[in-house]
Amino acid sequence: MTTRRFTRALVTGASSGIGDAFARLLAARGVATVLVARSADQLADLAAGLRTEHAGDPGGDVEVLPADLTDPAGLQKVCDRLTDEDLPIDLLVNNAGAGQVGAFAELDVQDAETAVRLNVLAPLRLTHAALPALAERGGAVLNVASVAAFQPVPMMATYAASKAFLSSWSEALYEELRDAGVTVTALAPGFTRSGFVDAADAEDIATRIPGFVWDSPEEVARAGLDGVARGRALVVPSWLYRVGVAASSVTPTLVTRRLVGGVTRRLR
Ligand SMILES: NC(=O)c1ccc[n+]([C@@H]2O[C@H](COP(=O)([O-])OP(=O)(O)OC[C@H]3O[C@@H](n4cnc5c(N)ncnc54)[C@H](OP(=O)(O)O)[C@@H]3O)[C@@H](O)[C@H]2O)c1
């Protein structure tokens, strides 16, 4: 299988967790980066470190683009960067994401809407903006979904459904773009040690989840980038979750939703 190389990647959600790991690994692989998130200071610190570490190397070429992807103006700013032909992007990493844990009826509906905007609508708009430049250069899109995409998840209903959209949409685009030379890869991590747990207000739940099911952001990002380099449609980073996804695919939804709901209700 051929391994592809990229020149310049735009990574959303680069200020922490898996996105930070993508930025570091890309820089180490000699890929210039454009880093997107809301936290301008965190992005600036990361960029400064990468410029020093990779000085004189293409990996030290780091742009910072602070933007809120749930805000139309912020999203447009990133779309404009993706269509800028001066320093074209050949890898788009749609990594920024968020979710809430809890019964849908009790959660703030604005937060649920924001999660759909970030997890679904932002990747949709950014990918559409990026495709002409990607098609010219045989580029790629990496969409960070989740193992939550493969079955309904009571108590994380909106999050899991948003990731189901992302995963299904990615795989459909993978086929649509086959002849255009663009690949679209869905990355489906399981539990990953990052800021996600805090952002979802789920620290108490995280302490009750056994250590062996957690992956590091570096392991997840590396698996995603290796999968993109190999032109894969779907990457599930660890063997444990590959077994889970395979089991989920052959089990009736009636069973998986009850099983998963039984676990998630007890965790809350
Ligand atoms: N951690 C897990 O267990 C896990 C499992 C499966 C999938 N995932 C997925 O992995 C991806 C990365 O999450 P993570 O685990 O690395 O969590 P994280 O550490 O919380 O990172 C989330 C990133 O998204 C950015 N972000 C959040 N809201 C944003 C907005 N409105 N506009 C722009 N950027 C925004 C955050 O930066 P700012 O706050 O600076 O904006 C941050 O850089 C997400 O798509 C998540 O759904 C995570």
PDB file of C-alpha atoms and ligand atoms in Angstrom:
ATOM      1  CA  MET A   1       0.000   0.000   0.000  1.00  0.00           C
ATOM      2  CA  THR A   2       1.362   3.468  -0.919  1.00  0.00           C
ATOM      3  CA  THR A   3       2.103   6.004   1.812  1.00  0.00           C
ATOM      4  CA  ARG A   4       1.216   9.617   1.040  1.00  0.00           C
ATOM      5  CA  ARG A   5       2.997  12.734   2.206  1.00  0.00           C
ATOM      6  CA  PHE A   6       1.439  16.144   2.796  1.00  0.00           C
ATOM      7  CA  THR A   7       2.836  19.681   2.623  1.00  0.00           C
ATOM      8  CA  ARG A   8       0.489  21.810   4.746  1.00  0.00           C
ATOM      9  CA  ALA A   9      -2.272  20.707   7.123  1.00  0.00           C
ATOM     10  CA  LEU A  10      -5.048  22.687   8.807  1.00  0.00           C
ATOM     11  CA  VAL A  11      -5.959  21.179  12.184  1.00  0.00           C
ATOM     12  CA  THR A  12      -9.070  22.281  14.094  1.00  0.00           C
ATOM     13  CA  GLY A  13      -9.145  21.917  17.863  1.00  0.00           C
ATOM     14  CA  ALA A  14      -5.343  22.129  17.992  1.00  0.00           C
ATOM     15  CA  SER A  15      -5.170  23.860  21.383  1.00  0.00           C
ATOM     16  CA  SER A  16      -5.410  20.648  23.451  1.00  0.00           C
ATOM     17  CA  GLY A  17      -5.752  16.870  23.531  1.00  0.00           C
ATOM     18  CA  ILE A  18      -5.797  14.953  20.260  1.00  0.00           C
ATOM     19  CA  GLY A  19      -5.537  18.160  18.172  1.00  0.00           C
ATOM     20  CA  ASP A  20      -2.373  19.244  20.009  1.00  0.00           C
ATOM     21  CA  ALA A  21      -0.952  15.763  19.335  1.00  0.00           C
ATOM     22  CA  PHE A  22      -1.841  16.052  15.627  1.00  0.00           C
ATOM     23  CA  ALA A  23       0.007  19.379  15.460  1.00  0.00           C
ATOM     24  CA  ARG A  24       3.141  17.964  17.126  1.00  0.00           C
ATOM     25  CA  LEU A  25       3.210  14.782  15.022  1.00  0.00           C
ATOM     26  CA  LEU A  26       2.630  16.667  11.762  1.00  0.00           C
ATOM     27  CA  ALA A  27       5.434  19.105  12.570  1.00  0.00           C
ATOM     28  CA  ALA A  28       7.741  16.171  13.403  1.00  0.00           C
ATOM     29  CA  ARG A  29       6.848  14.629  10.030  1.00  0.00           C
ATOM     30  CA  GLY A  30       7.879  17.854   8.236  1.00  0.00           C
ATOM     31  CA  VAL A  31       4.354  19.100   7.494  1.00  0.00           C
ATOM     32  CA  ALA A  32       3.597  22.846   7.836  1.00  0.00           C
ATOM     33  CA  THR A  33       0.480  23.515   9.907  1.00  0.00           C
ATOM     34  CA  VAL A  34      -2.357  25.990  10.402  1.00  0.00           C
ATOM     35  CA  LEU A  35      -3.688  25.647  13.952  1.00  0.00           C
ATOM     36  CA  VAL A  36      -7.336  26.499  14.724  1.00  0.00           C
ATOM     37  CA  ALA A  37      -9.178  26.760  18.073  1.00  0.00           C
ATOM     38  CA  ARG A  38     -10.711  29.489  20.247  1.00  0.00           C
ATOM     39  CA  SER A  39      -7.816  29.689  22.762  1.00  0.00           C
ATOM     40  CA  ALA A  40      -5.435  32.061  20.989  1.00  0.00           C
ATOM     41  CA  ASP A  41      -2.854  31.974  23.816  1.00  0.00           C
ATOM     42  CA  GLN A  42      -2.645  28.186  23.886  1.00  0.00           C
ATOM     43  CA  LEU A  43      -2.258  28.082  20.104  1.00  0.00           C
ATOM     44  CA  ALA A  44       0.453  30.763  20.241  1.00  0.00           C
ATOM     45  CA  ASP A  45       2.396  28.795  22.895  1.00  0.00           C
ATOM     46  CA  LEU A  46       2.152  25.585  20.887  1.00  0.00           C
ATOM     47  CA  ALA A  47       3.213  27.371  17.684  1.00  0.00           C
ATOM     48  CA  ALA A  48       6.190  29.029  19.400  1.00  0.00           C
ATOM     49  CA  GLY A  49       7.384  25.656  20.713  1.00  0.00           C
ATOM     50  CA  LEU A  50       7.039  23.984  17.313  1.00  0.00           C
ATOM     51  CA  ARG A  51       8.847  26.834  15.532  1.00  0.00           C
ATOM     52  CA  THR A  52      11.783  26.474  17.916  1.00  0.00           C
ATOM     53  CA  GLU A  53      11.843  22.685  17.867  1.00  0.00           C
ATOM     54  CA  HIS A  54      11.632  22.465  14.054  1.00  0.00           C
ATOM     55  CA  ALA A  55      13.512  25.630  13.078  1.00  0.00           C
ATOM     56  CA  GLY A  56      14.780  25.411   9.489  1.00  0.00           C
ATOM     57  CA  ASP A  57      12.451  22.504   8.763  1.00  0.00           C
ATOM     58  CA  PRO A  58       9.006  22.655   7.050  1.00  0.00           C
ATOM     59  CA  GLY A  59       7.483  21.458  10.353  1.00  0.00           C
ATOM     60  CA  GLY A  60       8.531  24.781  11.904  1.00  0.00           C
ATOM     61  CA  ASP A  61       6.230  26.651   9.524  1.00  0.00           C
ATOM     62  CA  VAL A  62       3.226  27.118  11.851  1.00  0.00           C
ATOM     63  CA  GLU A  63       0.325  29.556  11.440  1.00  0.00           C
ATOM     64  CA  VAL A  64      -2.122  30.344  14.222  1.00  0.00           C
ATOM     65  CA  LEU A  65      -5.751  30.988  13.295  1.00  0.00           C
ATOM     66  CA  PRO A  66      -7.942  31.587  16.367  1.00  0.00           C
ATOM     67  CA  ALA A  67     -11.619  31.019  15.546  1.00  0.00           C
ATOM     68  CA  ASP A  68     -14.863  29.838  17.120  1.00  0.00           C
ATOM     69  CA  LEU A  69     -16.194  27.271  14.655  1.00  0.00           C
ATOM     70  CA  THR A  70     -19.732  27.551  16.033  1.00  0.00           C
ATOM     71  CA  ASP A  71     -19.815  31.237  15.116  1.00  0.00           C
ATOM     72  CA  PRO A  72     -20.595  32.012  11.426  1.00  0.00           C
ATOM     73  CA  ALA A  73     -17.845  34.654  11.232  1.00  0.00           C
ATOM     74  CA  GLY A  74     -15.262  32.315  12.792  1.00  0.00           C
ATOM     75  CA  LEU A  75     -16.237  29.486  10.462  1.00  0.00           C
ATOM     76  CA  GLN A  76     -16.020  31.790   7.430  1.00  0.00           C
ATOM     77  CA  LYS A  77     -12.536  32.911   8.505  1.00  0.00           C
ATOM     78  CA  VAL A  78     -11.325  29.300   8.426  1.00  0.00           C
ATOM     79  CA  CYS A  79     -13.123  28.600   5.111  1.00  0.00           C
ATOM     80  CA  ASP A  80     -11.310  31.631   3.654  1.00  0.00           C
ATOM     81  CA  ARG A  81      -7.960  30.205   4.772  1.00  0.00           C
ATOM     82  CA  LEU A  82      -8.813  26.885   3.140  1.00  0.00           C
ATOM     83  CA  THR A  83      -9.496  28.581  -0.201  1.00  0.00           C
ATOM     84  CA  ASP A  84      -6.372  30.787  -0.035  1.00  0.00           C
ATOM     85  CA  GLU A  85      -4.227  29.599  -2.952  1.00  0.00           C
ATOM     86  CA  ASP A  86      -1.024  31.341  -1.778  1.00  0.00           C
ATOM     87  CA  LEU A  87      -0.179  28.689   0.812  1.00  0.00           C
ATOM     88  CA  PRO A  88      -2.532  25.853  -0.117  1.00  0.00           C
ATOM     89  CA  ILE A  89      -3.731  23.210   2.311  1.00  0.00           C
ATOM     90  CA  ASP A  90      -3.511  19.556   1.243  1.00  0.00           C
ATOM     91  CA  LEU A  91      -4.670  17.957   4.525  1.00  0.00           C
ATOM     92  CA  LEU A  92      -7.714  19.088   6.518  1.00  0.00           C
ATOM     93  CA  VAL A  93      -8.069  17.589  10.000  1.00  0.00           C
ATOM     94  CA  ASN A  94     -11.590  18.165  11.372  1.00  0.00           C
ATOM     95  CA  ASN A  95     -10.769  17.387  14.991  1.00  0.00           C
ATOM     96  CA  ALA A  96     -12.545  20.037  17.117  1.00  0.00           C
ATOM     97  CA  GLY A  97     -15.487  18.497  18.933  1.00  0.00           C
ATOM     98  CA  ALA A  98     -17.507  18.636  22.116  1.00  0.00           C
ATOM     99  CA  GLY A  99     -20.366  16.845  23.838  1.00  0.00           C
ATOM    100  CA  GLN A 100     -22.415  16.650  26.991  1.00  0.00           C
ATOM    101  CA  VAL A 101     -23.153  13.721  29.266  1.00  0.00           C
ATOM    102  CA  GLY A 102     -26.625  13.429  30.764  1.00  0.00           C
ATOM    103  CA  ALA A 103     -30.289  12.898  29.966  1.00  0.00           C
ATOM    104  CA  PHE A 104     -31.234  14.992  26.924  1.00  0.00           C
ATOM    105  CA  ALA A 105     -34.310  16.457  28.617  1.00  0.00           C
ATOM    106  CA  GLU A 106     -32.158  17.791  31.462  1.00  0.00           C
ATOM    107  CA  LEU A 107     -29.335  19.243  29.358  1.00  0.00           C
ATOM    108  CA  ASP A 108     -29.162  22.817  28.099  1.00  0.00           C
ATOM    109  CA  VAL A 109     -30.557  22.646  24.576  1.00  0.00           C
ATOM    110  CA  GLN A 110     -28.276  25.516  23.477  1.00  0.00           C
ATOM    111  CA  ASP A 111     -25.257  23.380  24.401  1.00  0.00           C
ATOM    112  CA  ALA A 112     -26.682  20.508  22.365  1.00  0.00           C
ATOM    113  CA  GLU A 113     -27.144  22.826  19.382  1.00  0.00           C
ATOM    114  CA  THR A 114     -23.604  24.144  19.774  1.00  0.00           C
ATOM    115  CA  ALA A 115     -22.262  20.573  19.787  1.00  0.00           C
ATOM    116  CA  VAL A 116     -24.091  19.818  16.533  1.00  0.00           C
ATOM    117  CA  ARG A 117     -22.722  23.019  15.014  1.00  0.00           C
ATOM    118  CA  LEU A 118     -19.176  22.097  16.035  1.00  0.00           C
ATOM    119  CA  ASN A 119     -19.263  18.319  15.397  1.00  0.00           C
ATOM    120  CA  VAL A 120     -21.385  18.287  12.235  1.00  0.00           C
ATOM    121  CA  LEU A 121     -21.843  21.655  10.533  1.00  0.00           C
ATOM    122  CA  ALA A 122     -18.265  22.905  10.898  1.00  0.00           C
ATOM    123  CA  PRO A 123     -16.669  19.796   9.263  1.00  0.00           C
ATOM    124  CA  LEU A 124     -19.320  19.966   6.530  1.00  0.00           C
ATOM    125  CA  ARG A 125     -18.566  23.610   5.674  1.00  0.00           C
ATOM    126  CA  LEU A 126     -14.781  23.303   6.041  1.00  0.00           C
ATOM    127  CA  THR A 127     -14.593  20.175   3.891  1.00  0.00           C
ATOM    128  CA  HIS A 128     -16.709  21.775   1.164  1.00  0.00           C
ATOM    129  CA  ALA A 129     -14.449  24.843   1.161  1.00  0.00           C
ATOM    130  CA  ALA A 130     -11.274  22.702   1.090  1.00  0.00           C
ATOM    131  CA  LEU A 131     -12.246  20.241  -1.642  1.00  0.00           C
ATOM    132  CA  PRO A 132     -11.227  22.233  -4.763  1.00  0.00           C
ATOM    133  CA  ALA A 133      -7.676  22.734  -3.421  1.00  0.00           C
ATOM    134  CA  LEU A 134      -7.529  19.133  -2.175  1.00  0.00           C
ATOM    135  CA  ALA A 135      -8.631  17.794  -5.557  1.00  0.00           C
ATOM    136  CA  GLU A 136      -5.857  19.769  -7.290  1.00  0.00           C
ATOM    137  CA  ARG A 137      -3.205  18.259  -5.029  1.00  0.00           C
ATOM    138  CA  GLY A 138      -4.457  14.741  -4.256  1.00  0.00           C
ATOM    139  CA  GLY A 139      -5.110  15.853  -0.695  1.00  0.00           C
ATOM    140  CA  ALA A 140      -7.035  14.359   2.194  1.00  0.00           C
ATOM    141  CA  VAL A 141      -9.571  15.002   4.938  1.00  0.00           C
ATOM    142  CA  LEU A 142      -9.359  13.376   8.363  1.00  0.00           C
ATOM    143  CA  ASN A 143     -12.590  13.571  10.365  1.00  0.00           C
ATOM    144  CA  VAL A 144     -12.345  12.735  14.068  1.00  0.00           C
ATOM    145  CA  ALA A 145     -15.514  10.785  14.872  1.00  0.00           C
ATOM    146  CA  SER A 146     -15.731   8.357  17.826  1.00  0.00           C
ATOM    147  CA  VAL A 147     -16.565   4.746  18.638  1.00  0.00           C
ATOM    148  CA  ALA A 148     -19.801   6.334  19.923  1.00  0.00           C
ATOM    149  CA  ALA A 149     -20.733   6.611  16.228  1.00  0.00           C
ATOM    150  CA  PHE A 150     -21.454   2.900  15.880  1.00  0.00           C
ATOM    151  CA  GLN A 151     -24.472   2.524  18.175  1.00  0.00           C
ATOM    152  CA  PRO A 152     -26.966   4.827  19.890  1.00  0.00           C
ATOM    153  CA  VAL A 153     -25.581   5.990  23.256  1.00  0.00           C
ATOM    154  CA  PRO A 154     -28.260   6.922  25.809  1.00  0.00           C
ATOM    155  CA  MET A 155     -27.031   9.751  28.100  1.00  0.00           C
ATOM    156  CA  MET A 156     -24.773  10.942  25.250  1.00  0.00           C
ATOM    157  CA  ALA A 157     -27.500  10.868  22.606  1.00  0.00           C
ATOM    158  CA  THR A 158     -26.703  14.066  20.696  1.00  0.00           C
ATOM    159  CA  TYR A 159     -22.928  13.541  20.808  1.00  0.00           C
ATOM    160  CA  ALA A 160     -23.147   9.936  19.557  1.00  0.00           C
ATOM    161  CA  ALA A 161     -25.604  10.913  16.818  1.00  0.00           C
ATOM    162  CA  SER A 162     -23.338  13.759  15.691  1.00  0.00           C
ATOM    163  CA  LYS A 163     -20.420  11.317  15.436  1.00  0.00           C
ATOM    164  CA  ALA A 164     -22.628   8.798  13.577  1.00  0.00           C
ATOM    165  CA  PHE A 165     -23.275  11.556  11.023  1.00  0.00           C
ATOM    166  CA  LEU A 166     -19.562  12.291  10.727  1.00  0.00           C
ATOM    167  CA  SER A 167     -18.569   8.664  10.287  1.00  0.00           C
ATOM    168  CA  SER A 168     -21.302   7.817   7.745  1.00  0.00           C
ATOM    169  CA  TRP A 169     -20.731  11.055   5.828  1.00  0.00           C
ATOM    170  CA  SER A 170     -16.948  10.473   5.715  1.00  0.00           C
ATOM    171  CA  GLU A 171     -17.322   6.967   4.332  1.00  0.00           C
ATOM    172  CA  ALA A 172     -19.805   8.155   1.683  1.00  0.00           C
ATOM    173  CA  LEU A 173     -17.428  10.959   0.634  1.00  0.00           C
ATOM    174  CA  TYR A 174     -14.559   8.470   0.506  1.00  0.00           C
ATOM    175  CA  GLU A 175     -16.414   6.637  -2.280  1.00  0.00           C
ATOM    176  CA  GLU A 176     -17.656   9.822  -4.006  1.00  0.00           C
ATOM    177  CA  LEU A 177     -14.119  11.222  -4.213  1.00  0.00           C
ATOM    178  CA  ARG A 178     -12.363   8.007  -5.255  1.00  0.00           C
ATOM    179  CA  ASP A 179     -11.775   9.221  -8.830  1.00  0.00           C
ATOM    180  CA  ALA A 180     -10.851  12.762  -7.712  1.00  0.00           C
ATOM    181  CA  GLY A 181      -7.782  11.461  -5.860  1.00  0.00           C
ATOM    182  CA  VAL A 182      -8.982  12.859  -2.522  1.00  0.00           C
ATOM    183  CA  THR A 183      -9.352  10.553   0.476  1.00  0.00           C
ATOM    184  CA  VAL A 184     -11.667  11.109   3.428  1.00  0.00           C
ATOM    185  CA  THR A 185     -10.795   9.148   6.566  1.00  0.00           C
ATOM    186  CA  ALA A 186     -12.970   8.784   9.652  1.00  0.00           C
ATOM    187  CA  LEU A 187     -10.986   8.287  12.864  1.00  0.00           C
ATOM    188  CA  ALA A 188     -12.976   6.636  15.641  1.00  0.00           C
ATOM    189  CA  PRO A 189     -11.201   6.855  19.015  1.00  0.00           C
ATOM    190  CA  GLY A 190     -12.460   5.328  22.228  1.00  0.00           C
ATOM    191  CA  PHE A 191     -11.771   6.888  25.655  1.00  0.00           C
ATOM    192  CA  THR A 192      -8.776   9.201  25.238  1.00  0.00           C
ATOM    193  CA  ARG A 193      -7.066  11.179  28.004  1.00  0.00           C
ATOM    194  CA  SER A 194      -7.657  14.801  26.982  1.00  0.00           C
ATOM    195  CA  GLY A 195      -9.581  17.937  27.933  1.00  0.00           C
ATOM    196  CA  PHE A 196     -12.758  16.370  26.513  1.00  0.00           C
ATOM    197  CA  VAL A 197     -13.819  14.816  29.814  1.00  0.00           C
ATOM    198  CA  ASP A 198     -13.554  18.161  31.642  1.00  0.00           C
ATOM    199  CA  ALA A 199     -15.351  20.007  28.855  1.00  0.00           C
ATOM    200  CA  ALA A 200     -18.193  17.457  29.019  1.00  0.00           C
ATOM    201  CA  ASP A 201     -18.347  17.904  32.812  1.00  0.00           C
ATOM    202  CA  ALA A 202     -17.731  14.165  33.213  1.00  0.00           C
ATOM    203  CA  GLU A 203     -14.658  13.982  35.504  1.00  0.00           C
ATOM    204  CA  ASP A 204     -16.549  11.882  38.090  1.00  0.00           C
ATOM    205  CA  ILE A 205     -17.475   9.353  35.412  1.00  0.00           C
ATOM    206  CA  ALA A 206     -13.923   9.185  34.075  1.00  0.00           C
ATOM    207  CA  THR A 207     -12.562   8.075  37.467  1.00  0.00           C
ATOM    208  CA  ARG A 208     -14.823   4.988  37.343  1.00  0.00           C
ATOM    209  CA  ILE A 209     -13.613   3.857  33.908  1.00  0.00           C
ATOM    210  CA  PRO A 210     -10.776   1.285  34.076  1.00  0.00           C
ATOM    211  CA  GLY A 211      -7.301   2.433  33.033  1.00  0.00           C
ATOM    212  CA  PHE A 212      -6.789  -0.156  30.274  1.00  0.00           C
ATOM    213  CA  VAL A 213      -9.573   1.285  28.085  1.00  0.00           C
ATOM    214  CA  TRP A 214      -7.901   4.718  27.861  1.00  0.00           C
ATOM    215  CA  ASP A 215      -5.627   5.673  24.971  1.00  0.00           C
ATOM    216  CA  SER A 216      -3.271   8.653  24.876  1.00  0.00           C
ATOM    217  CA  PRO A 217      -3.869  11.563  22.470  1.00  0.00           C
ATOM    218  CA  GLU A 218      -0.540  10.693  20.778  1.00  0.00           C
ATOM    219  CA  GLU A 219      -1.585   7.071  20.118  1.00  0.00           C
ATOM    220  CA  VAL A 220      -4.887   8.226  18.632  1.00  0.00           C
ATOM    221  CA  ALA A 221      -3.387  11.004  16.481  1.00  0.00           C
ATOM    222  CA  ARG A 222      -0.620   8.717  15.207  1.00  0.00           C
ATOM    223  CA  ALA A 223      -3.126   6.039  14.203  1.00  0.00           C
ATOM    224  CA  GLY A 224      -5.185   8.702  12.395  1.00  0.00           C
ATOM    225  CA  LEU A 225      -2.236  10.145  10.466  1.00  0.00           C
ATOM    226  CA  ASP A 226      -0.938   6.677   9.543  1.00  0.00           C
ATOM    227  CA  GLY A 227      -4.434   5.776   8.325  1.00  0.00           C
ATOM    228  CA  VAL A 228      -4.618   8.914   6.172  1.00  0.00           C
ATOM    229  CA  ALA A 229      -1.149   8.243   4.756  1.00  0.00           C
ATOM    230  CA  ARG A 230      -2.379   4.793   3.729  1.00  0.00           C
ATOM    231  CA  GLY A 231      -5.639   6.139   2.285  1.00  0.00           C
ATOM    232  CA  ARG A 232      -7.881   4.283   4.754  1.00  0.00           C
ATOM    233  CA  ALA A 233     -11.616   5.090   4.964  1.00  0.00           C
ATOM    234  CA  LEU A 234     -11.980   4.221   8.663  1.00  0.00           C
ATOM    235  CA  VAL A 235      -9.426   3.984  11.469  1.00  0.00           C
ATOM    236  CA  VAL A 236     -10.226   2.616  14.928  1.00  0.00           C
ATOM    237  CA  PRO A 237      -7.013   3.189  16.924  1.00  0.00           C
ATOM    238  CA  SER A 238      -6.786   0.259  19.343  1.00  0.00           C
ATOM    239  CA  TRP A 239      -7.517  -3.465  19.131  1.00  0.00           C
ATOM    240  CA  LEU A 240      -9.927  -3.239  22.088  1.00  0.00           C
ATOM    241  CA  TYR A 241     -12.163  -0.775  20.266  1.00  0.00           C
ATOM    242  CA  ARG A 242     -11.809  -2.637  16.949  1.00  0.00           C
ATOM    243  CA  VAL A 243     -13.313  -5.675  18.665  1.00  0.00           C
ATOM    244  CA  GLY A 244     -16.080  -3.476  20.130  1.00  0.00           C
ATOM    245  CA  VAL A 245     -16.919  -1.902  16.753  1.00  0.00           C
ATOM    246  CA  ALA A 246     -16.954  -5.333  15.066  1.00  0.00           C
ATOM    247  CA  ALA A 247     -19.263  -6.704  17.786  1.00  0.00           C
ATOM    248  CA  SER A 248     -21.530  -3.678  17.499  1.00  0.00           C
ATOM    249  CA  SER A 249     -21.829  -4.104  13.721  1.00  0.00           C
ATOM    250  CA  VAL A 250     -23.210  -7.669  14.043  1.00  0.00           C
ATOM    251  CA  THR A 251     -25.470  -7.022  17.051  1.00  0.00           C
ATOM    252  CA  PRO A 252     -29.044  -5.738  16.593  1.00  0.00           C
ATOM    253  CA  THR A 253     -29.428  -2.074  17.609  1.00  0.00           C
ATOM    254  CA  LEU A 254     -32.196  -3.100  20.022  1.00  0.00           C
ATOM    255  CA  VAL A 255     -29.551  -5.003  21.999  1.00  0.00           C
ATOM    256  CA  THR A 256     -26.673  -2.494  21.751  1.00  0.00           C
ATOM    257  CA  ARG A 257     -28.754   0.494  22.790  1.00  0.00           C
ATOM    258  CA  ARG A 258     -30.061  -1.362  25.856  1.00  0.00           C
ATOM    259  CA  LEU A 259     -26.628  -2.635  26.810  1.00  0.00           C
ATOM    260  CA  VAL A 260     -24.920   0.735  26.351  1.00  0.00           C
ATOM    261  CA  GLY A 261     -27.793   2.542  28.074  1.00  0.00           C
ATOM    262  CA  GLY A 262     -27.540   0.156  31.035  1.00  0.00           C
ATOM    263  CA  VAL A 263     -23.859   1.069  31.464  1.00  0.00           C
ATOM    264  CA  THR A 264     -24.138   4.833  30.850  1.00  0.00           C
ATOM    265  CA  ARG A 265     -27.146   5.239  33.184  1.00  0.00           C
ATOM    266  CA  ARG A 266     -25.218   3.556  35.993  1.00  0.00           C
ATOM    267  CA  LEU A 267     -22.151   5.740  35.391  1.00  0.00           C
ATOM    268  CA  ARG A 268     -24.127   8.951  35.847  1.00  0.00           C
TER     269      ARG A 268
HETATM  270  N1  LIG B   1     -11.341  12.292  24.501  1.00  0.00           N
HETATM  271  C1  LIG B   1     -12.097  11.273  24.136  1.00  0.00           C
HETATM  272  O1  LIG B   1     -12.354  10.343  24.932  1.00  0.00           O
HETATM  273  C2  LIG B   1     -12.636  11.197  22.729  1.00  0.00           C
HETATM  274  C3  LIG B   1     -13.171   9.996  22.270  1.00  0.00           C
HETATM  275  C4  LIG B   1     -13.661   9.914  20.983  1.00  0.00           C
HETATM  276  C5  LIG B   1     -13.614  11.026  20.158  1.00  0.00           C
HETATM  277  N2  LIG B   1     -13.099  12.184  20.609  1.00  0.00           N
HETATM  278  C6  LIG B   1     -13.090  13.341  19.706  1.00  0.00           C
HETATM  279  O2  LIG B   1     -11.770  13.824  19.582  1.00  0.00           O
HETATM  280  C7  LIG B   1     -11.807  15.175  19.161  1.00  0.00           C
HETATM  281  C8  LIG B   1     -10.803  15.975  19.980  1.00  0.00           C
HETATM  282  O3  LIG B   1     -11.224  15.986  21.325  1.00  0.00           O
HETATM  283  P1  LIG B   1     -10.216  15.846  22.535  1.00  0.00           P
HETATM  284  O4  LIG B   1     -10.496  14.557  23.177  1.00  0.00           O
HETATM  285  O5  LIG B   1      -8.828  16.140  22.123  1.00  0.00           O
HETATM  286  O6  LIG B   1     -10.817  16.977  23.504  1.00  0.00           O
HETATM  287  P2  LIG B   1     -10.274  18.402  23.957  1.00  0.00           P
HETATM  288  O7  LIG B   1      -8.942  18.250  24.607  1.00  0.00           O
HETATM  289  O8  LIG B   1     -11.406  18.990  24.745  1.00  0.00           O
HETATM  290  O9  LIG B   1     -10.094  19.196  22.611  1.00  0.00           O
HETATM  291  C9  LIG B   1     -11.162  19.791  21.925  1.00  0.00           C
HETATM  292  C10 LIG B   1     -10.584  20.844  20.998  1.00  0.00           C
HETATM  293  O10 LIG B   1     -11.663  21.448  20.278  1.00  0.00           O
HETATM  294  C11 LIG B   1     -11.540  22.867  20.387  1.00  0.00           C
HETATM  295  N3  LIG B   1     -12.845  23.507  20.346  1.00  0.00           N
HETATM  296  C12 LIG B   1     -13.885  23.309  21.213  1.00  0.00           C
HETATM  297  N4  LIG B   1     -14.905  24.113  20.892  1.00  0.00           N
HETATM  298  C13 LIG B   1     -14.488  24.830  19.791  1.00  0.00           C
HETATM  299  C14 LIG B   1     -15.086  25.841  19.010  1.00  0.00           C
HETATM  300  N5  LIG B   1     -16.320  26.277  19.268  1.00  0.00           N
HETATM  301  N6  LIG B   1     -14.393  26.351  17.968  1.00  0.00           N
HETATM  302  C15 LIG B   1     -13.125  25.929  17.706  1.00  0.00           C
HETATM  303  N7  LIG B   1     -12.512  24.969  18.408  1.00  0.00           N
HETATM  304  C16 LIG B   1     -13.187  24.444  19.448  1.00  0.00           C
HETATM  305  C17 LIG B   1     -10.862  23.082  21.735  1.00  0.00           C
HETATM  306  O11 LIG B   1     -10.168  24.327  21.761  1.00  0.00           O
HETATM  307  P3  LIG B   1     -10.709  25.676  22.405  1.00  0.00           P
HETATM  308  O12 LIG B   1     -11.430  25.330  23.671  1.00  0.00           O
HETATM  309  O13 LIG B   1      -9.454  26.450  22.564  1.00  0.00           O
HETATM  310  O14 LIG B   1     -11.597  26.255  21.350  1.00  0.00           O
HETATM  311  C18 LIG B   1      -9.855  21.946  21.741  1.00  0.00           C
HETATM  312  O15 LIG B   1      -8.704  22.323  21.041  1.00  0.00           O
HETATM  313  C19 LIG B   1     -13.262  15.632  19.336  1.00  0.00           C
HETATM  314  O16 LIG B   1     -13.891  15.674  18.073  1.00  0.00           O
HETATM  315  C20 LIG B   1     -13.874  14.547  20.194  1.00  0.00           C
HETATM  316  O17 LIG B   1     -15.253  14.397  19.966  1.00  0.00           O
HETATM  317  C21 LIG B   1     -12.600  12.310  21.882  1.00  0.00           C
END
